[in-house]
Short mmCIF file of C-alpha atoms and ligand atoms in Angstrom, two decimals:
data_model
loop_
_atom_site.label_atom_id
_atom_site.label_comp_id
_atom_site.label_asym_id
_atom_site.label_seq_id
_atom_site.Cartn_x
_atom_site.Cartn_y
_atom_site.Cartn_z
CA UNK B 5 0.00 0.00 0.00
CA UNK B 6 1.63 3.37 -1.18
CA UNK B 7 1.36 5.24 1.76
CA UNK B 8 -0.46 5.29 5.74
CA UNK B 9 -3.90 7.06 4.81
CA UNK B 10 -5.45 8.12 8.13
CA UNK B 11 -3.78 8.38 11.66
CA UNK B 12 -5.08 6.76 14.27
CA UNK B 13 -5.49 9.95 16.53
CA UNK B 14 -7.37 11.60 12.59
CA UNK B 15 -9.38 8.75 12.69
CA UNK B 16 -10.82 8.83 16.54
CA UNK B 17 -11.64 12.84 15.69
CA UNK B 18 -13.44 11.71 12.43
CA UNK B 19 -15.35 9.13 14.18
CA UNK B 20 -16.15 11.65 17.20
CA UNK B 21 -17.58 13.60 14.20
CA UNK B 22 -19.28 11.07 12.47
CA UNK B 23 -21.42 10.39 16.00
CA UNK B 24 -22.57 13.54 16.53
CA UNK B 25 -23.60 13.95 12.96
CA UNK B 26 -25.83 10.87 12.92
CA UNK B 27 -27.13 12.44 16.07
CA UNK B 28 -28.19 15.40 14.13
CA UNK B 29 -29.34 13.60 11.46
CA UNK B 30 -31.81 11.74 13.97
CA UNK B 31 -33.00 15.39 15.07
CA UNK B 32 -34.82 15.24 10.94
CA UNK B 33 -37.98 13.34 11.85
CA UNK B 34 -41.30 13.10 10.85
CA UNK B 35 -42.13 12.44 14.12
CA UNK B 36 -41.10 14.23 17.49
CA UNK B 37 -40.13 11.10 19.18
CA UNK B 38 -38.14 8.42 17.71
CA UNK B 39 -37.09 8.78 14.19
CA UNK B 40 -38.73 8.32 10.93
CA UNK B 41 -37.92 9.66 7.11
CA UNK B 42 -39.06 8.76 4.64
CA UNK B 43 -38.62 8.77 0.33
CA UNK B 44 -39.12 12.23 -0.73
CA UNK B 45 -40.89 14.00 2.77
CA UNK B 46 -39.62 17.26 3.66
CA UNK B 47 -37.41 15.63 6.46
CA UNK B 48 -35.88 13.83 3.82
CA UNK B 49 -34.67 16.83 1.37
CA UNK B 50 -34.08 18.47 4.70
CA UNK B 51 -30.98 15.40 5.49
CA UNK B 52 -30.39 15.75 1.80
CA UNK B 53 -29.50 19.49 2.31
CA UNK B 54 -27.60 19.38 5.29
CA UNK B 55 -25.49 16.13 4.05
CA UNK B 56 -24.77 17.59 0.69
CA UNK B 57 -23.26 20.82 2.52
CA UNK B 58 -21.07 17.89 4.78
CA UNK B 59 -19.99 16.46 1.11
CA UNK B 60 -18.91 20.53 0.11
CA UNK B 61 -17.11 20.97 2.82
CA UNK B 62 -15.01 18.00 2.13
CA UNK B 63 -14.10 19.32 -0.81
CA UNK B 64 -16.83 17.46 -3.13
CA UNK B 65 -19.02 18.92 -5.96
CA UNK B 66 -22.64 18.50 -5.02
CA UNK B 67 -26.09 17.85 -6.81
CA UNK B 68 -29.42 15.98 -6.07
CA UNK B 69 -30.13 13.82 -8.95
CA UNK B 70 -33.54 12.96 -10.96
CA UNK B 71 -34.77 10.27 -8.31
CA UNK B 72 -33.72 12.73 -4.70
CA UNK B 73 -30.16 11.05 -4.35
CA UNK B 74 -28.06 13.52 -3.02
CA UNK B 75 -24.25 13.12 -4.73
CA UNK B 76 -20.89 14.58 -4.68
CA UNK B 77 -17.66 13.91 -5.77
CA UNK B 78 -14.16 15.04 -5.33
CA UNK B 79 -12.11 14.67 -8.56
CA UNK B 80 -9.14 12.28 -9.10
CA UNK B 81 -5.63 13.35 -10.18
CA UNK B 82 -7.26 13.74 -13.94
CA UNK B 83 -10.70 15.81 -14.06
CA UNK B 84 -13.30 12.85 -15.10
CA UNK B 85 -11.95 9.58 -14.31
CA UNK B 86 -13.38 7.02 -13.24
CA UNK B 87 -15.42 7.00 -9.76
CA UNK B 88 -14.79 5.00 -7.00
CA UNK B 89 -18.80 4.75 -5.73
CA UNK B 90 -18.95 4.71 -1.60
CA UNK B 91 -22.51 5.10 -0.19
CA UNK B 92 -25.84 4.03 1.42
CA UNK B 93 -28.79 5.38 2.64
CA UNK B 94 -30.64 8.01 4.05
CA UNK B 95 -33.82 6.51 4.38
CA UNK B 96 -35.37 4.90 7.40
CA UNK B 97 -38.23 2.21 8.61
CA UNK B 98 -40.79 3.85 11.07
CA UNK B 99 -38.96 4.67 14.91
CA UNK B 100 -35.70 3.86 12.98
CA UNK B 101 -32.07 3.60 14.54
CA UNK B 102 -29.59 6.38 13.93
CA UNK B 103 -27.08 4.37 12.12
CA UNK B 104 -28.67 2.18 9.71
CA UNK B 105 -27.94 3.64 6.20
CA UNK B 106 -26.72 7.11 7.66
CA UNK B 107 -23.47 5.57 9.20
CA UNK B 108 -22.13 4.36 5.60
CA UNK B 109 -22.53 8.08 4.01
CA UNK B 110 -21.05 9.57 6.94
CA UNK B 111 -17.86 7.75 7.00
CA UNK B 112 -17.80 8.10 3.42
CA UNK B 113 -17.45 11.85 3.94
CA UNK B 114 -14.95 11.03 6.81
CA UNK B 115 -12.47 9.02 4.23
CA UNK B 116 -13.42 12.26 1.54
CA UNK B 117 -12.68 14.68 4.30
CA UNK B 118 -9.21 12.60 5.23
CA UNK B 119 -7.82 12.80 1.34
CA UNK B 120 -9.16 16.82 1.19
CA UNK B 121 -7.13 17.89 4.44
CA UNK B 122 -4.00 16.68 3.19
CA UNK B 123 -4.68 18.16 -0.66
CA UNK B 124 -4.67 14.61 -1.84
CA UNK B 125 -6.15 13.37 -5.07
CA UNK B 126 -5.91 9.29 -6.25
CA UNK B 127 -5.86 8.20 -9.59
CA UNK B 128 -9.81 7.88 -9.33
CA UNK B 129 -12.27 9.89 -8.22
CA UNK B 130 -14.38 9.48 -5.42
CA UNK B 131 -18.29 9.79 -5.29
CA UNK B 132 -20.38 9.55 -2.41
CA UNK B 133 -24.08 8.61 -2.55
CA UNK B 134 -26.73 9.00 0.33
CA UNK B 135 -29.66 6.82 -1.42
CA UNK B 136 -33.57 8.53 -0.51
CA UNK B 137 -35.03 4.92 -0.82
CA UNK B 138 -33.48 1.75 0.21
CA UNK B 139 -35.65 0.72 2.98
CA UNK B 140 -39.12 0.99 1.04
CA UNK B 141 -41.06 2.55 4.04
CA UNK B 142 -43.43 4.86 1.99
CA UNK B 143 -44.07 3.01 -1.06
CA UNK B 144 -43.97 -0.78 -0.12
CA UNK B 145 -41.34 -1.00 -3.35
CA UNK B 146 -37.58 -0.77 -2.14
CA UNK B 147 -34.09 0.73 -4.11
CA UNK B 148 -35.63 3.08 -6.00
CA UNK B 149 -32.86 5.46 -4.93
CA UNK B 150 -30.04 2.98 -5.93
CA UNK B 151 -32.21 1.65 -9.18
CA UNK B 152 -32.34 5.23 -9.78
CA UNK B 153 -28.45 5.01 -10.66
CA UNK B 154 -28.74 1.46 -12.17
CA UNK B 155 -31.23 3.25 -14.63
CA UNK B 156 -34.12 0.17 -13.95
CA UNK B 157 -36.86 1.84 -12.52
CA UNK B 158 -39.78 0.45 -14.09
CA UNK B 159 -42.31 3.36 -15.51
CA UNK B 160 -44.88 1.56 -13.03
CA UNK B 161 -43.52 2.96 -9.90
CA UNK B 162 -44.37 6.32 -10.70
CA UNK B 163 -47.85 5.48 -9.90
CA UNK B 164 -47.13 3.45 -6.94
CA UNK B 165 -49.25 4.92 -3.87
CA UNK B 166 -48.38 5.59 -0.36
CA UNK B 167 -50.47 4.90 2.61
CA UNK B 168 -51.89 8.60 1.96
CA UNK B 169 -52.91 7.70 -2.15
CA UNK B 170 -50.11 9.82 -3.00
CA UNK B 171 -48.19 8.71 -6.47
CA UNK B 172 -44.64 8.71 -6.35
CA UNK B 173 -45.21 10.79 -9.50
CA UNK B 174 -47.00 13.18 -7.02
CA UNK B 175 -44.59 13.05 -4.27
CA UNK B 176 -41.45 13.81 -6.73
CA UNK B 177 -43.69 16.60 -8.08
CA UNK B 178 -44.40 18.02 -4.51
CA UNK B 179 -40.49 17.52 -3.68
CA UNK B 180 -39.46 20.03 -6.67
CA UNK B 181 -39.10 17.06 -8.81
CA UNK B 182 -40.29 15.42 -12.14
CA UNK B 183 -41.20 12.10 -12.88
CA UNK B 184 -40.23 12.52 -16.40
CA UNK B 185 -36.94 13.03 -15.53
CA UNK B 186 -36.12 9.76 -13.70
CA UNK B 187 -34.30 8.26 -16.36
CA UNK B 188 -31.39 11.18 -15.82
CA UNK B 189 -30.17 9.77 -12.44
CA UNK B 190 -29.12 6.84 -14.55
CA UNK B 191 -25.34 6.89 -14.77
CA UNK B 192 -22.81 5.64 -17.71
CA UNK B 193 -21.11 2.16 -16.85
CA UNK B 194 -17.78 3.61 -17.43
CA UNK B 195 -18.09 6.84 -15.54
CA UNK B 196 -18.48 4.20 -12.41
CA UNK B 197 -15.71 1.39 -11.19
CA UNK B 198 -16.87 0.16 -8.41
CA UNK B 199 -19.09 0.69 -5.19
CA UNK B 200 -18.06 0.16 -1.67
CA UNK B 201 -21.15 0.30 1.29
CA UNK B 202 -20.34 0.76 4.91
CA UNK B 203 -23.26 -0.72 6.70
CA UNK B 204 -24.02 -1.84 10.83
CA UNK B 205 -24.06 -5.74 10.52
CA UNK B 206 -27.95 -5.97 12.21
CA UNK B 207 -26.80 -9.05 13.74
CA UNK B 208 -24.69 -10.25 16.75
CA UNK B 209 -22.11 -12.29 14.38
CA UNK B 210 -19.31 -9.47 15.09
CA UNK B 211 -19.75 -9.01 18.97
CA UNK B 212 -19.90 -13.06 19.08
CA UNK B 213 -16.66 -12.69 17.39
CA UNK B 214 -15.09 -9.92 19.59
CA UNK B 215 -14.55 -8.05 16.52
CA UNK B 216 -15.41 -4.22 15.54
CA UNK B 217 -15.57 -5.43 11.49
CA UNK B 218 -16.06 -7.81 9.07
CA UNK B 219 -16.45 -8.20 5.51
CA UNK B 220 -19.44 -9.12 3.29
CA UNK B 221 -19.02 -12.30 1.22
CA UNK B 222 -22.59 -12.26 -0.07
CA UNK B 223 -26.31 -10.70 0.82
CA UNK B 224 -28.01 -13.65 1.07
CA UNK B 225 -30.53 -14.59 -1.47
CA UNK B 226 -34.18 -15.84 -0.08
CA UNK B 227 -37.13 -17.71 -1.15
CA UNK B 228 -40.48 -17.66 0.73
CA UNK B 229 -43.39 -20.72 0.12
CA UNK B 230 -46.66 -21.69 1.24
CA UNK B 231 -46.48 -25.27 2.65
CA UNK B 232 -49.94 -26.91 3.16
CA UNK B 233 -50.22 -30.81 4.88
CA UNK B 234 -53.50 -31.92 4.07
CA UNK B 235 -55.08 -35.00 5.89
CA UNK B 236 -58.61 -36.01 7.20
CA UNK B 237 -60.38 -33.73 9.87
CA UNK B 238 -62.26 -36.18 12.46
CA UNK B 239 -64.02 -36.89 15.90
CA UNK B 240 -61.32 -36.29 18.36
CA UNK B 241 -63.00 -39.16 20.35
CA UNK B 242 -63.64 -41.90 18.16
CA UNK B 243 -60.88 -41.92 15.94
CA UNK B 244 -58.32 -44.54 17.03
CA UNK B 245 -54.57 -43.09 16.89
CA UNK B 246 -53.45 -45.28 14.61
CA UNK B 247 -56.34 -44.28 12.14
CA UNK B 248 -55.79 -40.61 12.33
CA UNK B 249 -54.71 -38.91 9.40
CA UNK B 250 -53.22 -35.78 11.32
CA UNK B 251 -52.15 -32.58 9.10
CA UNK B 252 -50.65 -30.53 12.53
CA UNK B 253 -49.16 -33.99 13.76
CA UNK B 254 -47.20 -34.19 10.14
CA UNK B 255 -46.39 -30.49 10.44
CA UNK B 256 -45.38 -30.61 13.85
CA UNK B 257 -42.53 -33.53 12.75
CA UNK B 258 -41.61 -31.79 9.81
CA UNK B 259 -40.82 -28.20 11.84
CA UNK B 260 -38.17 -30.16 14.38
CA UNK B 261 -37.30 -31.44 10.67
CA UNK B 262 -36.88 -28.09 9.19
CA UNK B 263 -34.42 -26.93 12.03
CA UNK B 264 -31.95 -30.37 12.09
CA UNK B 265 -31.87 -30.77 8.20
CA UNK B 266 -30.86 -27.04 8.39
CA UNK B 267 -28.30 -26.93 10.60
CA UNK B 268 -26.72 -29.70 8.90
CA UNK B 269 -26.42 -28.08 5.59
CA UNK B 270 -23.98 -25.40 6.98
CA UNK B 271 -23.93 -22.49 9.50
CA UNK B 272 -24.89 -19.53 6.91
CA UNK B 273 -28.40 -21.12 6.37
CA UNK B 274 -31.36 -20.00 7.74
CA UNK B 275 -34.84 -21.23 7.81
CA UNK B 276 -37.90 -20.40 9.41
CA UNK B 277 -41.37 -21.78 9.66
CA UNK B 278 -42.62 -18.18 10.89
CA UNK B 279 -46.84 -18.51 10.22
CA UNK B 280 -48.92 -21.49 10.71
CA UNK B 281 -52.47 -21.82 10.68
CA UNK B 282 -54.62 -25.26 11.77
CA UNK B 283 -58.08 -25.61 10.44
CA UNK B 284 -60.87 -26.76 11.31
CA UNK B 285 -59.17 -25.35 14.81
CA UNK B 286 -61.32 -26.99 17.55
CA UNK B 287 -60.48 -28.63 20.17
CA UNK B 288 -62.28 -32.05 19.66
CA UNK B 289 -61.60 -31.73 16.18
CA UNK B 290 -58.19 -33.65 14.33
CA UNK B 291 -56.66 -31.00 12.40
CA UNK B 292 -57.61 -31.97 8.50
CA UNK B 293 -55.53 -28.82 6.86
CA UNK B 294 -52.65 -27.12 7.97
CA UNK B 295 -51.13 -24.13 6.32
CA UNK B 296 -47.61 -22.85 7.17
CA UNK B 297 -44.86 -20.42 5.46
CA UNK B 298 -41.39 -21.74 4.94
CA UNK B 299 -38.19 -19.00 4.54
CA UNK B 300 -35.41 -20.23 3.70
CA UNK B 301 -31.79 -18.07 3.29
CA UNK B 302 -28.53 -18.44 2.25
CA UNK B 303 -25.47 -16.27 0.88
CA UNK B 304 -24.87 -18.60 -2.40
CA UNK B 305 -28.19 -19.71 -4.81
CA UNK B 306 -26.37 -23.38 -5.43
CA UNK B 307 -26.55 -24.28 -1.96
CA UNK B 308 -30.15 -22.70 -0.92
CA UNK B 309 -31.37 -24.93 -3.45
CA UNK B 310 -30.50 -27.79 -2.37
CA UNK B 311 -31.43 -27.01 1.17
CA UNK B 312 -34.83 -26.33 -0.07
CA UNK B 313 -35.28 -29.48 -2.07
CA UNK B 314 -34.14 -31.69 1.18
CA UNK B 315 -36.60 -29.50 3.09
CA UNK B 316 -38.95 -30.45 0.82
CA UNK B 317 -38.40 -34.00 0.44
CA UNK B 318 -38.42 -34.68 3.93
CA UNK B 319 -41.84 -33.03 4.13
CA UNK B 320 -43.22 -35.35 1.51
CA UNK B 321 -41.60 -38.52 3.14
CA UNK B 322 -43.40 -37.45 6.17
CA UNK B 323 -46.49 -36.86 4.57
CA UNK B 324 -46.54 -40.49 3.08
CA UNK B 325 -45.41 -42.46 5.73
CA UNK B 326 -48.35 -40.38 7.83
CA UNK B 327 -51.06 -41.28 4.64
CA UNK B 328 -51.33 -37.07 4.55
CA UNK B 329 -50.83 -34.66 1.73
CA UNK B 330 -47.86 -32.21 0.93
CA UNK B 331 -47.49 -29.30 -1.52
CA UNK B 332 -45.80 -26.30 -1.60
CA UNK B 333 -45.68 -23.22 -3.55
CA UNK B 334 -43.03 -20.90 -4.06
CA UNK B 335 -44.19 -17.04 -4.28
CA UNK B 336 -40.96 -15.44 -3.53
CA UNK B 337 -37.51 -15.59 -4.40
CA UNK B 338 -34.84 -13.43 -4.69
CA UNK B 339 -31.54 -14.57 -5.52
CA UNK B 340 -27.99 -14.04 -3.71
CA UNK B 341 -25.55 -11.03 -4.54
CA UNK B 342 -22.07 -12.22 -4.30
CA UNK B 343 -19.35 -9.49 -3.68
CA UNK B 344 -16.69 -8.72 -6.15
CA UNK B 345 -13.95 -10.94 -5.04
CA UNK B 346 -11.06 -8.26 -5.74
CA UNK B 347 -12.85 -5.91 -3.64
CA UNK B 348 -13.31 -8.39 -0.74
CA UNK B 349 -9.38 -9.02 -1.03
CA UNK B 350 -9.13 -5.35 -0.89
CA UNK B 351 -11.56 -5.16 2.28
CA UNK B 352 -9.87 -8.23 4.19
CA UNK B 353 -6.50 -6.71 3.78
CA UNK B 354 -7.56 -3.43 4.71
CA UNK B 355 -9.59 -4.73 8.02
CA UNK B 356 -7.07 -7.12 8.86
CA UNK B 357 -4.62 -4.01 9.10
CA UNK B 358 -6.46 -2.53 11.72
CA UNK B 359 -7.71 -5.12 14.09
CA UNK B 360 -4.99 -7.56 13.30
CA UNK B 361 -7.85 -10.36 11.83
CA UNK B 362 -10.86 -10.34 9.16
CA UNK B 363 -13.93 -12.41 9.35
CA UNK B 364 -15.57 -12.89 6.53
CA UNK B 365 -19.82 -13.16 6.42
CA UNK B 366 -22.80 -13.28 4.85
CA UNK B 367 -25.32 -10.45 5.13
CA UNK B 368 -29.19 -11.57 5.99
CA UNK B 369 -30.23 -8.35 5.62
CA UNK B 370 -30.94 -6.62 2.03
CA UNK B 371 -29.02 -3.29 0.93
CA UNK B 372 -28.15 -0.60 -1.71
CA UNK B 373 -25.62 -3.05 -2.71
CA UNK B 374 -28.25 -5.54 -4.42
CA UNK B 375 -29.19 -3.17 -6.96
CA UNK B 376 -25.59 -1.45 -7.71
CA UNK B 377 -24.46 -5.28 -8.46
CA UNK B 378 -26.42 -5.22 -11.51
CA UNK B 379 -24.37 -2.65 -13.37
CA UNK B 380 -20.61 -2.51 -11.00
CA UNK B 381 -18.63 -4.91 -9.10
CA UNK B 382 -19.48 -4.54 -5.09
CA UNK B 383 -17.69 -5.02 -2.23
CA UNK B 384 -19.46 -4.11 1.63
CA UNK B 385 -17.68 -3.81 5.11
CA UNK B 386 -20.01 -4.37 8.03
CA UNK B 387 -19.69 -2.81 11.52
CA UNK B 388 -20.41 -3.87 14.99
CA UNK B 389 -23.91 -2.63 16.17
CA UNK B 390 -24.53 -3.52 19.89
CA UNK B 391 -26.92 -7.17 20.43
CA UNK B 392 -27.33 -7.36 16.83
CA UNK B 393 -30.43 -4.74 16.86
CA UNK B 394 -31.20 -2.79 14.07
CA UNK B 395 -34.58 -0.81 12.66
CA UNK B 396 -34.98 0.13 16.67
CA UNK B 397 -34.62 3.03 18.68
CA UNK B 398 -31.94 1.33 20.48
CA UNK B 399 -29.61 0.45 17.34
CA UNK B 400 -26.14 1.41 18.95
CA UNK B 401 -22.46 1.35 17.59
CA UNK B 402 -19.45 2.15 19.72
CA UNK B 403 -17.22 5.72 18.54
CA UNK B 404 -13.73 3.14 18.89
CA UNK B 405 -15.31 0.92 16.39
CA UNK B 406 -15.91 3.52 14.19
CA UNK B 407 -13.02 5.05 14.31
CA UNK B 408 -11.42 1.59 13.45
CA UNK B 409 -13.92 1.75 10.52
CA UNK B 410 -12.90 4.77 8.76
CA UNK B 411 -9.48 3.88 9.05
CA UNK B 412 -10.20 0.56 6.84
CA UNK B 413 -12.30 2.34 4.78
CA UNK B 414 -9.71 4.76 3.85
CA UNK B 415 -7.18 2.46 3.38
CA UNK B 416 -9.52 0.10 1.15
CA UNK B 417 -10.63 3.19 -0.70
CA UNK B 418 -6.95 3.90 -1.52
CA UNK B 419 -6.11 0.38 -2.50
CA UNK B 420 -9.06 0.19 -5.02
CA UNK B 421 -8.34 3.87 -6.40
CA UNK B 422 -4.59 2.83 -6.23
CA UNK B 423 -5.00 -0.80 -7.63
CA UNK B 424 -2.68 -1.38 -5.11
CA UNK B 425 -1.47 -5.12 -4.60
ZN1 ZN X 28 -29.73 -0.19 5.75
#
């Protein structure tokens, strides 16, 4: 690596900053208590404002584009190079946490701020995004800030409606906006080389671990289904036990089922049996029909597949042996987004520099990141956020850790723009 990018003692003041910033930005709420913005309110063009002048003083040119991103960038050592893409969101659920999103745009401007105070420029330029949509809050559809980039916003979602009936052709309107427009927050493959996303982990992998980061092999891809065991409803009293043709008896062998077959087909695998509903539903009734949901996730679409199909199987060996019925239907699915191995070289090195190991893992948790992989090579660092909790009032990360966070980030950030080896 050409040359230390961020001191340590730099690094605790940016962090120090960095806190009290998300701290302001939580003061921008719909709501008095507890913080909520969302796509295109007035809270949101209010963060917008107040983050692009943030982005100017670190030296970066500033504009809201077509869809109510708010952008900068600070030129490379030629004028129009290349951009090196960091960013996430400024977007948040309802009584949000103060760090979700915001955290990844403010220590982009931290590792902007770092190369500006020493009059540094790298062969690349650097752009910083804070998306106005990842989290889908208003409009029940999600990325529309990052698909605003990608350039795949489908015509549709301008008349999308909010809880309220307003369009999001309305609400860009009422924001100073134009829904004809959209397509000009699409941006050129080349002008773009990659995109790097600072995000909390929203899970307790990290603090299990001891560890203030880790690196992002993969958001995991998911697939929901509607599981239904049907057998015969009868008299709770007269039917003999070995007669019974029990659908909640079946479903109740497959659950323990679902959770030993899926722990044996790895540690990054998740699945959940979350509803379940048991019908006729009387007590001196044997339950004929029983409907559950099965979600299954994973980081890589090879290996969620074939924990699905044994999850499956299983259920209709079960339902056999029991002389009950088993389908399932699939109405959900979307697949896994695998980081750019280069850039989780780049990240491992980088983290492994300042807290002397990396851990690589997946993320169960959608981001910007999912959309930006259709067009440029990702690559995502996660941070410790205290018990895992996220999309809560009590989401919480520690200044050290982010201080040990900017200090990757700039070095990663340097590698990439560098191509450092
Ligand atoms: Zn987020």
């Amino acid at each position: 690596m050409s040359e230390t990018t961020i001191a340590a003692s730099a690094s605790q003041l940016a962090a120090a900053r960095v806190m009290e910033r998300a701290d302001h930005l939580a003061d921008i709420s719909e709501t008095p208590r507890g913080l909520t913005r969302i796509y295109l309110s007035p809270e949101h063009l209010r963060a917008n404002a107040l983050v692009g002048h943030w982005m100017e003083q670190a030296g970066m040119r500033v504009w809201q584009d077509s869809v109510g991103n708010i952008c900068g960038r600070y030129e490379g050592e030629q004028a129009g190079a290349p951009a090196l893409l960091l960013g996430s969101h400024l977007d948040t659920v309802r009584d949000a946490g103060r760090y979700d999103g915001m955290l990844g745009v403010l220590t982009a401007i931290e590792v902007v701020q770092a190369l500006h105070d020493r009059g540094r420029r790298l062969p690349m330029a650097v752009e910083i995004v804070g998306f106005g949509d990842e989290e889908g809050t208003r409009f029940g559809i999600t990325l529309l800030g990052s698909r605003g980039l990608t350039g795949d916003w489908p015509s549709e979602w301008l008349q999308q409606q909010d809880a309220q009936g307003i369009s999001v052709a309305q609400a860009l309107a009422n924001a100073g906006l134009d829904g004809a427009n959209i397509g000009q927050a699409a941006r050129n493959r080349e002008e773009i080389a990659a995109y790097l996303e600072l995000h909390i982990e929203q899970g307790p992998c990290l603090e299990q671990e001891g560890l203030a980061l880790g690196v992002v092999q993969a958001i995991n891809g998911a697939r929901r289904l509607t599981c239904r065991f049907t057998g015969l409803a009868g008299h709770a009293g007269t039917v003999p036990m070995n007669h019974r043709q029990d659908a909640l008896a079946a479903s109740a062998e497959w659950m323990m089922a679902v959770e030993s077959i899926t722990k044996q087909h790895g540690r990054q695998q998740v699945a959940t049996i979350g509803t379940l509903s048991c019908a006729p539903g009387a007590v001196n009734v044997i339950p004929g029909e029983v409907t559950l949901t099965l979600d299954v996730r994973g980081p890589e679409d090879e290996a969620l597949e074939a924990l699905q199909q044994a999850l499956l199987a299983q259920a209709g060996d079960i339902a056999q042996r029991r002389g009950v019925q088993f389908s399932a239907e699939e109405y959900y699915r979307m697949a896994a987004t695998r980081c750019d191995p280069e850039l989780q070289q780049r990240l491992v090195q980088a983290v492994s520099r300042v807290q002397g190991r990396a851990l690589s893992l997946p993320s169960g948790a959608g981001h910007d990141a999912i959309a930006i992989s259709g067009c440029w090579p990702v690559g995502m660092l996660f941070v410790r956020c205290q018990g895992g909790i996220s999309h809560h009032p009590a989401e919480s990360v520690m200044a050290a850790d982010v201080a040990l966070a900017i200090e990757a980030f700039c070095y990663a950030v340097n590698a990439v723009a560098c191509g450092d080896s």
